[in-house]
Amino acid sequence: AVCSPPVFGRQYYGRRKEMAQLLEVSTRLEAICEMKLFQTQSIRTEAFFVSGKGGSGKSHLVNKCGDFLSTQGWLVVGEKFERGHQHNSQDIVCSLFEKIVKKLVKLKAGSQQDSEYSQRAANALSESLDAARLCSLVEYLPSIRDLISDAEFDANPSNFI
């Protein structure tokens, strides 16, 4: 058995099953959104844990799928775990969400469609949380300050003492 999939130039060989699984989730989620099923039924969150020996193509697989999905309008983030390192779950989750927020901030300066998407995300967040909770969230996700206008944070200044 081959331990690591060979990569020649830009062509990627091996891990086709895992790549198909990752891309199948995006296809299924797009269908759910197009049919607006998320309005009538709960949608489960999906995450992938890619494992394998060093040099077996894990990062390459995730990067290839992520690059493709990014071209399709997906916001893709990931986190790499170091062997033998103690990982704090809160830090990992906050890091992933901070990466998403930073991507939303970058979209503000993009095309009109990207800018509108970023604004809808900012509006949804500010409508879901009052100013005090937004300020609390900024402690964990500082880029929210760049996504949401200062007016949202100033809505109730007495909460910030």
PDB file of N, CA, C and O in Angstrom, residues 117-146:
ATOM      1  N   TYR A 117     -23.405  40.802   1.029  1.00  0.00           N
ATOM      2  CA  TYR A 117     -23.357  39.591   1.855  1.00  0.00           C
ATOM      3  C   TYR A 117     -22.743  39.904   3.219  1.00  0.00           C
ATOM      4  O   TYR A 117     -23.268  39.513   4.267  1.00  0.00           O
ATOM      5  N   SER A 118     -21.641  40.645   3.192  1.00  0.00           N
ATOM      6  CA  SER A 118     -20.976  41.027   4.433  1.00  0.00           C
ATOM      7  C   SER A 118     -21.911  41.869   5.300  1.00  0.00           C
ATOM      8  O   SER A 118     -21.990  41.667   6.521  1.00  0.00           O
ATOM      9  N   GLN A 119     -22.638  42.774   4.680  1.00  0.00           N
ATOM     10  CA  GLN A 119     -23.553  43.632   5.426  1.00  0.00           C
ATOM     11  C   GLN A 119     -24.707  42.824   6.018  1.00  0.00           C
ATOM     12  O   GLN A 119     -25.114  43.058   7.154  1.00  0.00           O
ATOM     13  N   ARG A 120     -25.222  41.837   5.276  1.00  0.00           N
ATOM     14  CA  ARG A 120     -26.292  40.986   5.812  1.00  0.00           C
ATOM     15  C   ARG A 120     -25.797  40.206   7.027  1.00  0.00           C
ATOM     16  O   ARG A 120     -26.513  40.063   8.020  1.00  0.00           O
ATOM     17  N   ALA A 121     -24.564  39.714   6.958  1.00  0.00           N
ATOM     18  CA  ALA A 121     -24.001  38.984   8.095  1.00  0.00           C
ATOM     19  C   ALA A 121     -23.840  39.916   9.295  1.00  0.00           C
ATOM     20  O   ALA A 121     -24.179  39.551  10.423  1.00  0.00           O
ATOM     21  N   ALA A 122     -23.348  41.133   9.047  1.00  0.00           N
ATOM     22  CA  ALA A 122     -23.183  42.110  10.133  1.00  0.00           C
ATOM     23  C   ALA A 122     -24.539  42.470  10.736  1.00  0.00           C
ATOM     24  O   ALA A 122     -24.680  42.546  11.962  1.00  0.00           O
ATOM     25  N   ASN A 123     -25.534  42.671   9.880  1.00  0.00           N
ATOM     26  CA  ASN A 123     -26.877  43.005  10.370  1.00  0.00           C
ATOM     27  C   ASN A 123     -27.453  41.873  11.210  1.00  0.00           C
ATOM     28  O   ASN A 123     -28.051  42.115  12.259  1.00  0.00           O
ATOM     29  N   ALA A 124     -27.296  40.640  10.746  1.00  0.00           N
ATOM     30  CA  ALA A 124     -27.827  39.488  11.486  1.00  0.00           C
ATOM     31  C   ALA A 124     -27.187  39.408  12.869  1.00  0.00           C
ATOM     32  O   ALA A 124     -27.869  39.144  13.868  1.00  0.00           O
ATOM     33  N   LEU A 125     -25.898  39.663  12.930  1.00  0.00           N
ATOM     34  CA  LEU A 125     -25.198  39.618  14.211  1.00  0.00           C
ATOM     35  C   LEU A 125     -25.657  40.747  15.129  1.00  0.00           C
ATOM     36  O   LEU A 125     -25.975  40.517  16.301  1.00  0.00           O
ATOM     37  N   SER A 126     -25.730  41.952  14.597  1.00  0.00           N
ATOM     38  CA  SER A 126     -26.111  43.082  15.448  1.00  0.00           C
ATOM     39  C   SER A 126     -27.584  43.029  15.847  1.00  0.00           C
ATOM     40  O   SER A 126     -27.957  43.532  16.904  1.00  0.00           O
ATOM     41  N   GLU A 127     -28.425  42.410  15.033  1.00  0.00           N
ATOM     42  CA  GLU A 127     -29.838  42.264  15.386  1.00  0.00           C
ATOM     43  C   GLU A 127     -30.043  41.149  16.416  1.00  0.00           C
ATOM     44  O   GLU A 127     -31.015  41.157  17.160  1.00  0.00           O
ATOM     45  N   SER A 128     -29.128  40.210  16.456  1.00  0.00           N
ATOM     46  CA  SER A 128     -29.246  39.083  17.382  1.00  0.00           C
ATOM     47  C   SER A 128     -28.710  39.393  18.772  1.00  0.00           C
ATOM     48  O   SER A 128     -29.114  38.756  19.742  1.00  0.00           O
ATOM     49  N   LEU A 129     -27.794  40.358  18.846  1.00  0.00           N
ATOM     50  CA  LEU A 129     -27.148  40.667  20.122  1.00  0.00           C
ATOM     51  C   LEU A 129     -27.276  42.143  20.444  1.00  0.00           C
ATOM     52  O   LEU A 129     -27.128  42.990  19.562  1.00  0.00           O
ATOM     53  N   ASP A 130     -27.503  42.456  21.710  1.00  0.00           N
ATOM     54  CA  ASP A 130     -27.502  43.862  22.105  1.00  0.00           C
ATOM     55  C   ASP A 130     -26.049  44.339  22.209  1.00  0.00           C
ATOM     56  O   ASP A 130     -25.104  43.557  22.086  1.00  0.00           O
ATOM     57  N   ALA A 131     -25.890  45.639  22.426  1.00  0.00           N
ATOM     58  CA  ALA A 131     -24.559  46.242  22.440  1.00  0.00           C
ATOM     59  C   ALA A 131     -23.640  45.614  23.481  1.00  0.00           C
ATOM     60  O   ALA A 131     -22.453  45.396  23.236  1.00  0.00           O
ATOM     61  N   ALA A 132     -24.172  45.303  24.658  1.00  0.00           N
ATOM     62  CA  ALA A 132     -23.343  44.721  25.722  1.00  0.00           C
ATOM     63  C   ALA A 132     -22.809  43.360  25.294  1.00  0.00           C
ATOM     64  O   ALA A 132     -21.639  43.039  25.528  1.00  0.00           O
ATOM     65  N   ARG A 133     -23.652  42.558  24.687  1.00  0.00           N
ATOM     66  CA  ARG A 133     -23.210  41.229  24.254  1.00  0.00           C
ATOM     67  C   ARG A 133     -22.233  41.316  23.080  1.00  0.00           C
ATOM     68  O   ARG A 133     -21.308  40.523  22.970  1.00  0.00           O
ATOM     69  N   LEU A 134     -22.449  42.298  22.203  1.00  0.00           N
ATOM     70  CA  LEU A 134     -21.492  42.506  21.116  1.00  0.00           C
ATOM     71  C   LEU A 134     -20.119  42.844  21.684  1.00  0.00           C
ATOM     72  O   LEU A 134     -19.104  42.317  21.226  1.00  0.00           O
ATOM     73  N   CYS A 135     -20.093  43.714  22.681  1.00  0.00           N
ATOM     74  CA  CYS A 135     -18.815  44.085  23.300  1.00  0.00           C
ATOM     75  C   CYS A 135     -18.152  42.884  23.969  1.00  0.00           C
ATOM     76  O   CYS A 135     -16.938  42.731  23.910  1.00  0.00           O
ATOM     77  N   SER A 136     -18.944  42.036  24.588  1.00  0.00           N
ATOM     78  CA  SER A 136     -18.391  40.820  25.200  1.00  0.00           C
ATOM     79  C   SER A 136     -17.810  39.906  24.133  1.00  0.00           C
ATOM     80  O   SER A 136     -16.737  39.324  24.314  1.00  0.00           O
ATOM     81  N   LEU A 137     -18.508  39.799  23.016  1.00  0.00           N
ATOM     82  CA  LEU A 137     -18.047  38.938  21.926  1.00  0.00           C
ATOM     83  C   LEU A 137     -16.746  39.456  21.313  1.00  0.00           C
ATOM     84  O   LEU A 137     -15.889  38.673  20.903  1.00  0.00           O
ATOM     85  N   VAL A 138     -16.583  40.765  21.277  1.00  0.00           N
ATOM     86  CA  VAL A 138     -15.366  41.370  20.724  1.00  0.00           C
ATOM     87  C   VAL A 138     -14.126  40.948  21.504  1.00  0.00           C
ATOM     88  O   VAL A 138     -13.030  40.879  20.953  1.00  0.00           O
ATOM     89  N   GLU A 139     -14.300  40.621  22.781  1.00  0.00           N
ATOM     90  CA  GLU A 139     -13.160  40.147  23.568  1.00  0.00           C
ATOM     91  C   GLU A 139     -12.588  38.857  22.979  1.00  0.00           C
ATOM     92  O   GLU A 139     -11.390  38.601  23.077  1.00  0.00           O
ATOM     93  N   TYR A 140     -13.445  38.048  22.374  1.00  0.00           N
ATOM     94  CA  TYR A 140     -13.018  36.774  21.786  1.00  0.00           C
ATOM     95  C   TYR A 140     -12.792  36.884  20.280  1.00  0.00           C
ATOM     96  O   TYR A 140     -11.976  36.145  19.721  1.00  0.00           O
ATOM     97  N   LEU A 141     -13.536  37.772  19.634  1.00  0.00           N
ATOM     98  CA  LEU A 141     -13.468  37.946  18.188  1.00  0.00           C
ATOM     99  C   LEU A 141     -13.264  39.432  17.876  1.00  0.00           C
ATOM    100  O   LEU A 141     -14.193  40.128  17.486  1.00  0.00           O
ATOM    101  N   PRO A 142     -12.047  39.940  18.028  1.00  0.00           N
ATOM    102  CA  PRO A 142     -11.813  41.384  17.888  1.00  0.00           C
ATOM    103  C   PRO A 142     -12.179  41.956  16.520  1.00  0.00           C
ATOM    104  O   PRO A 142     -12.511  43.135  16.419  1.00  0.00           O
ATOM    105  N   SER A 143     -12.174  41.163  15.476  1.00  0.00           N
ATOM    106  CA  SER A 143     -12.482  41.669  14.139  1.00  0.00           C
ATOM    107  C   SER A 143     -13.936  42.069  13.967  1.00  0.00           C
ATOM    108  O   SER A 143     -14.287  42.720  12.977  1.00  0.00           O
ATOM    109  N   ILE A 144     -14.785  41.705  14.918  1.00  0.00           N
ATOM    110  CA  ILE A 144     -16.183  42.136  14.845  1.00  0.00           C
ATOM    111  C   ILE A 144     -16.265  43.655  14.846  1.00  0.00           C
ATOM    112  O   ILE A 144     -17.139  44.235  14.205  1.00  0.00           O
ATOM    113  N   ARG A 145     -15.310  44.312  15.506  1.00  0.00           N
ATOM    114  CA  ARG A 145     -15.270  45.783  15.517  1.00  0.00           C
ATOM    115  C   ARG A 145     -15.134  46.326  14.095  1.00  0.00           C
ATOM    116  O   ARG A 145     -15.625  47.408  13.791  1.00  0.00           O
ATOM    117  N   ASP A 146     -14.453  45.596  13.228  1.00  0.00           N
ATOM    118  CA  ASP A 146     -14.268  46.036  11.843  1.00  0.00           C
ATOM    119  C   ASP A 146     -15.464  45.674  10.961  1.00  0.00           C
ATOM    120  O   ASP A 146     -15.642  46.242   9.897  1.00  0.00           O
TER     121      ASP A 146
END
